Coordinates of C-alpha atoms in Angstrom, one line a residue:
X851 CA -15.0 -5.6 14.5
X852 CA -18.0 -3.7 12.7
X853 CA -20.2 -5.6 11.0
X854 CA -19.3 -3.8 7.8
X855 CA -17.7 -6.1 5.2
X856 CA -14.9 -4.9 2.6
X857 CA -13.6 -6.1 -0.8
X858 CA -10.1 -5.3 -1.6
X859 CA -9.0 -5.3 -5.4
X860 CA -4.9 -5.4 -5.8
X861 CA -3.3 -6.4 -8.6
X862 CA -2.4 -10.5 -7.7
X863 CA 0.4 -11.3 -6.4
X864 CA 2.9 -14.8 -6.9
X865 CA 4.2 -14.2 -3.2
X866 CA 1.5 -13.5 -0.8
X867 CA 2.3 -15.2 2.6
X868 CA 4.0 -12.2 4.0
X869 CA 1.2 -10.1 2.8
X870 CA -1.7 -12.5 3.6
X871 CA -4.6 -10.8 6.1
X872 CA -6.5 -13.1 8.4
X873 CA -9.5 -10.4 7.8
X874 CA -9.4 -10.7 4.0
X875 CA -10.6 -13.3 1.7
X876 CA -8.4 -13.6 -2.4
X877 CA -11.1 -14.8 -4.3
X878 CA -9.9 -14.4 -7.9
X879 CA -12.1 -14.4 -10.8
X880 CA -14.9 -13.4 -8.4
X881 CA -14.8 -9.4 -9.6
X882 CA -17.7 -9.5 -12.2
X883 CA -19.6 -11.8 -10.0
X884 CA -19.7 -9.2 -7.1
X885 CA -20.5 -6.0 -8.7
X886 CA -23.4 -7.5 -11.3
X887 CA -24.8 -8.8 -7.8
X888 CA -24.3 -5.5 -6.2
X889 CA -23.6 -7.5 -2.9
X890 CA -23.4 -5.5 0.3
X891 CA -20.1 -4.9 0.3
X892 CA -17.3 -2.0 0.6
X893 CA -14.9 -2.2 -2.2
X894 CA -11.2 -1.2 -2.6
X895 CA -9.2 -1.0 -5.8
X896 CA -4.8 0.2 -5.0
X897 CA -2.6 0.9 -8.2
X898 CA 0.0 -0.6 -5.9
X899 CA 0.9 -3.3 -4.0
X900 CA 1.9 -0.3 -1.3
X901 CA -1.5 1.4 -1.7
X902 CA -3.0 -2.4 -0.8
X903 CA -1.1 -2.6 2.2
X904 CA -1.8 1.5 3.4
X905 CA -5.6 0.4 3.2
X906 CA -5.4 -3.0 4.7
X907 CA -3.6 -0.8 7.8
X908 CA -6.5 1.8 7.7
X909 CA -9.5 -0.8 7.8
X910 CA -7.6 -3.1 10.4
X911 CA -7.1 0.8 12.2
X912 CA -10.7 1.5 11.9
X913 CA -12.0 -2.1 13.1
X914 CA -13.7 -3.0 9.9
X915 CA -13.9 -6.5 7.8
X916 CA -13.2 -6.8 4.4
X917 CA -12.3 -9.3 1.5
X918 CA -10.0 -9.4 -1.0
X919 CA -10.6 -9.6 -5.3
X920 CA -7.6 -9.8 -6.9
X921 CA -7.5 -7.9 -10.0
X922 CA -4.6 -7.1 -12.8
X923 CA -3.3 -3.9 -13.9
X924 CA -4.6 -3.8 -17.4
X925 CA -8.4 -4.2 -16.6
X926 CA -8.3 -1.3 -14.0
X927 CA -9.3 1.3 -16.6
X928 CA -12.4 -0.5 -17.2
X929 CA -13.2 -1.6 -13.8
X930 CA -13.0 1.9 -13.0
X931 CA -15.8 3.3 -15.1
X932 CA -17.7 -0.1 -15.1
X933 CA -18.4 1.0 -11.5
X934 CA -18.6 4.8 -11.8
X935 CA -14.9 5.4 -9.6
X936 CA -13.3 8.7 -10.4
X937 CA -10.2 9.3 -11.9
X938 CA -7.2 10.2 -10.2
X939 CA -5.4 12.4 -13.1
X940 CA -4.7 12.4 -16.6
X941 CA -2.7 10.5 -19.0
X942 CA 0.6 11.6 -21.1
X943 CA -1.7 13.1 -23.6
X944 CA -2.9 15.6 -20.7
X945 CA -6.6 15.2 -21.4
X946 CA -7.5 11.4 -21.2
X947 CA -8.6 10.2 -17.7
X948 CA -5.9 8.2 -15.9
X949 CA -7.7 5.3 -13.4
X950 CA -5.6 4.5 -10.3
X951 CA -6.4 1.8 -7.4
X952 CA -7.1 2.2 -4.8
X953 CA -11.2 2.9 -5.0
X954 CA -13.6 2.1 -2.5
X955 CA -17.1 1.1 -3.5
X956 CA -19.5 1.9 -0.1
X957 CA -23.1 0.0 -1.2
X958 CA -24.3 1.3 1.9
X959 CA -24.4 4.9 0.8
X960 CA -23.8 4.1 -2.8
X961 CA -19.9 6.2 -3.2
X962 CA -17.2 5.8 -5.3
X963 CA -13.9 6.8 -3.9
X964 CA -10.9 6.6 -5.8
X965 CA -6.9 7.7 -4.1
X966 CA -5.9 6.5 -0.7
X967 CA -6.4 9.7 1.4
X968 CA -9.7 10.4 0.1
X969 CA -10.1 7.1 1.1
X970 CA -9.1 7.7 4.4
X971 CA -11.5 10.6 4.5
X972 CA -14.2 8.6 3.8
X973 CA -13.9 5.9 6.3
X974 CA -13.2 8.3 9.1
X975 CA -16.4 10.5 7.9
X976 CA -18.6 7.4 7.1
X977 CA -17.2 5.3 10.5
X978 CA -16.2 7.6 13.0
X979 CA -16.6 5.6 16.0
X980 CA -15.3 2.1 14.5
X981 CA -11.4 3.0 15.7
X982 CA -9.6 6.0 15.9
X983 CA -9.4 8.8 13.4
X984 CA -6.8 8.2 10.4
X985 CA -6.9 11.6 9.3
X986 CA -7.3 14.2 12.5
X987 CA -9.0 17.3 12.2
X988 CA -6.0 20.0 11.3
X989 CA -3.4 17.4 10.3
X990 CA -4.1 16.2 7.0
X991 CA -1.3 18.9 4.9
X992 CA 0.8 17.3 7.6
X993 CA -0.1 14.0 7.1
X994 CA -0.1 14.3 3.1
X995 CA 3.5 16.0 3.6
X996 CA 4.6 12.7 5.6
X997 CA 3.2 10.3 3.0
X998 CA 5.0 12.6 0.3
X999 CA 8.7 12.4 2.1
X1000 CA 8.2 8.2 2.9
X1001 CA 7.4 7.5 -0.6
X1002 CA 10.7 9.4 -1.4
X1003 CA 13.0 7.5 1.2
X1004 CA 12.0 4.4 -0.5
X1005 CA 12.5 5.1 -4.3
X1006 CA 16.1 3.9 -4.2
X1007 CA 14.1 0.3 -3.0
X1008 CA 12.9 0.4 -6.6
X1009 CA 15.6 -1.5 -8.7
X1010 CA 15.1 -4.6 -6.0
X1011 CA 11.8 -4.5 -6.8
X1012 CA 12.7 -6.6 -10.3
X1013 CA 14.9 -9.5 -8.7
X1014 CA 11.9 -11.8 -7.8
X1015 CA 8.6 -12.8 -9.4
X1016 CA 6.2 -10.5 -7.4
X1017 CA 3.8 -9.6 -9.8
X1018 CA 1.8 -12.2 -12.0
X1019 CA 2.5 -12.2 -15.9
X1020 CA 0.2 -10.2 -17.2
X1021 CA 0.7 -7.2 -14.2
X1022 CA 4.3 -7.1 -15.3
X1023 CA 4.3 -6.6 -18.6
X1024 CA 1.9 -4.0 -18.5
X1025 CA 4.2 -2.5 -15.6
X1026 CA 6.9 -3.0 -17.9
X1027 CA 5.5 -1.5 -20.8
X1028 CA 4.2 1.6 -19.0
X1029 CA 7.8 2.3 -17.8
X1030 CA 9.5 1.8 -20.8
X1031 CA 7.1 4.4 -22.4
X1032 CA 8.1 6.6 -19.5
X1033 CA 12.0 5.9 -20.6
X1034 CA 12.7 4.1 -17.5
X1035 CA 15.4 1.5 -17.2
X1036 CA 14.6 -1.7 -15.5
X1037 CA 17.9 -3.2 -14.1
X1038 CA 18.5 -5.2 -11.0
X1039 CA 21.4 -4.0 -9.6
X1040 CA 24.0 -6.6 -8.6
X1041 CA 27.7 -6.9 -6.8
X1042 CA 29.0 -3.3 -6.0
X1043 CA 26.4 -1.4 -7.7
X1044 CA 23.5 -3.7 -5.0
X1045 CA 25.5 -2.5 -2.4
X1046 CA 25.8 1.2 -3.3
X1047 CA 22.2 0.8 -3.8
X1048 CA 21.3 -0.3 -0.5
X1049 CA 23.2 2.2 1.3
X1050 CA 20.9 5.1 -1.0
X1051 CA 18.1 2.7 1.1
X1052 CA 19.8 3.5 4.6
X1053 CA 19.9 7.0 3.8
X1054 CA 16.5 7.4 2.7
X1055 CA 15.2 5.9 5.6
X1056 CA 17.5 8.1 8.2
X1057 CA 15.6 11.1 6.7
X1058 CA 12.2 10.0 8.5
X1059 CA 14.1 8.5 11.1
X1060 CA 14.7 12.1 12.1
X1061 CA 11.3 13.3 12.3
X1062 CA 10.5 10.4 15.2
X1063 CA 11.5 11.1 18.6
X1064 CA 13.9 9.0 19.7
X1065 CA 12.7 7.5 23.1
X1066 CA 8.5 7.0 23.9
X1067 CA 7.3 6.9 20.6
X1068 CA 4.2 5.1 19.6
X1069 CA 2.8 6.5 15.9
X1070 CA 3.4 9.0 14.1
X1071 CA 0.8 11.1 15.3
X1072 CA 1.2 10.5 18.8
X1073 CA -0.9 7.7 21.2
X1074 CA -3.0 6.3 18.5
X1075 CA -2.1 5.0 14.8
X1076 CA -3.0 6.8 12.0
X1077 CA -2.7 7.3 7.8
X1078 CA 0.7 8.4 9.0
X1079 CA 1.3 5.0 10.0
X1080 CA -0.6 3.2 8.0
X1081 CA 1.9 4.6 4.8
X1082 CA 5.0 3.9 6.9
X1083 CA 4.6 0.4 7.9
X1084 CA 3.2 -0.3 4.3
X1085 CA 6.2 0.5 2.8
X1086 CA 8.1 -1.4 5.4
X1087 CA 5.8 -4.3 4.5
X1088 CA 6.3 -4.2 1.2
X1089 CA 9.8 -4.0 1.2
X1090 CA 9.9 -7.0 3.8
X1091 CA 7.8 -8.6 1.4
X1092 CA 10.0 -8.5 -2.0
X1093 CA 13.2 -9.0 0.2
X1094 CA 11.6 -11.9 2.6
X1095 CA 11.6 -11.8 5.7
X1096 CA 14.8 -13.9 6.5
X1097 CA 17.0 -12.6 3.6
X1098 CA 20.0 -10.8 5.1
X1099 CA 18.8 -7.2 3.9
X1100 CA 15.5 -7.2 5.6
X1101 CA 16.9 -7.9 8.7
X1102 CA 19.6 -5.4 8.7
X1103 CA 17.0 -2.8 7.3
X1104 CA 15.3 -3.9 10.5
X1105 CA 18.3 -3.4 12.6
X1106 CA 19.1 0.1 10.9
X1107 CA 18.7 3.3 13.6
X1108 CA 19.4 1.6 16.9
X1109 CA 16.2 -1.2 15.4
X1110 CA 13.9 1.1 14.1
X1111 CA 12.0 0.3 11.7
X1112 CA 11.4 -3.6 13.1
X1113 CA 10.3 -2.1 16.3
X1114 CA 7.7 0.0 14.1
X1115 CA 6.5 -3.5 12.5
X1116 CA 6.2 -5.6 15.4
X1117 CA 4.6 -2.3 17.3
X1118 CA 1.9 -2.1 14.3
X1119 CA 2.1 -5.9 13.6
X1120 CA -1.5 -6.4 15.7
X1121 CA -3.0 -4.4 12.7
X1122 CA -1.4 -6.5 9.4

């Protein structure tokens, strides 16, 4: 791997064993410590647990190091300007910033990047000959399109998202809160209603099964992985993740399209 050395910031997780990265370090309560010191170090801040695992994919992809700071929603915001990282939109008001993770903070050349494909940008423009490319020249509107349609097959995994702990205290409530502003509804669904559920899941997911060819695929893009990827098998992981790995649902979400989608993680499984 390059010598280069990342932190990660994600929100903190109770479950993390399924998630864990034998390249990354949690080391939480460390945040302030590391940027006073300006240490030598690439930084990464996701607004998800999703956008976490897309750039944990792309840096295990691109062949470089990093460490993990774990960091809860509510402090983002001030993290965000604290280390000069760009906004990714506004706020309901439509004039107020809005801070997202992930960022990336590159001491080496001194950039802020804030949004997962910019991200991706910026490693494959900073480190083009640490691993292959994550965003080819002419693909990215494909790409972007790809990441667009995934993030829609898995919205009806939402409502399981709520039957576990996964999110520390004070994550959730500010989750919570947020949603609730947004007149969302919070409800884990149970008996018939789970099961109508989960077969919105199976649906969703035989959408991008479509797009892959059915015999001799590798990734997305072809021979060698990609952002493409990298989104996929994050959602895959994440969902894994809230479900467990040996609860009945993962492994028939695994099984789904002839066994799918736990081909895809064991083929990408050398990069978690």
């Amino acid at each position: 791997m390059d010598n280069l050395s990342m932190e990660l910031l994600i929100p903190p997780l109770h479950k993390r064993d399924d998630n864990s990265n034998p390249n990354s370090t949690s080391t939480p309560g460390s945040l302030k410590r590391k940027f006073e010191k300006k240490e030598e170090t690439l930084t990464i801040v996701g607004s998800s647990v999703v956008c976490r695992e897309i750039l944990r994919y792309c840096l295990s992809i691109k062949n470089l190091k990093f460490q993990v700071v774990w960091v809860e929603l509510p402090d983002i915001e001030a993290l965000a300007i604290r280390i000069g990282a760009p906004p990714t939109g506004v706020k309901q008001d439509g004039k107020s910033p809005f801070y997202t993770i992930p960022i990336i903070q590159d001491p080496s050349t001194g950039t802020v990047v804030s949004e997962s494909a910019a991200i991706a940008e910026y490693l494959d423009k900073t480190y083009p000959t640490s691993g292959p490319m994550l965003i080819p020249a002419g693909t990215k509107v494909l790409q972007l399109t790809f990441r667009e349609a995934v993030a829609e097959s898995f919205v009806p995994t939402r409502p399981f998202f709520w039957g576990g702990e996964i999110l520390n205290d004070a994550t959730r409530s500010y989750l919570l809160k947020r949603l609730e502003g947004l007149g969302v509804v919070v409800k884990v669904p149970e008996g018939e209603e789970r099961e109508k559920q989960w077969a919105k899941v199976q649906a969703g997911l035989g959408k991008i099964e479509k797009w892959l060819p059915k015999d001799g695929f590798e990734f997305v893009m072809g021979s060698e992985p990609s952002f493409a990827d990298a989104v996929l098998c994050a959602f895959l992981r994440f969902t894994r993740g809230i479900l467990g790995r040996e609860s009945r649902e993962w492994k028939e979400m695994a099984s789904w399209h002839d066994g799918r989608w736990g081909k895809v993680m064991d083929r990408f499984s050398q990069y978690e």
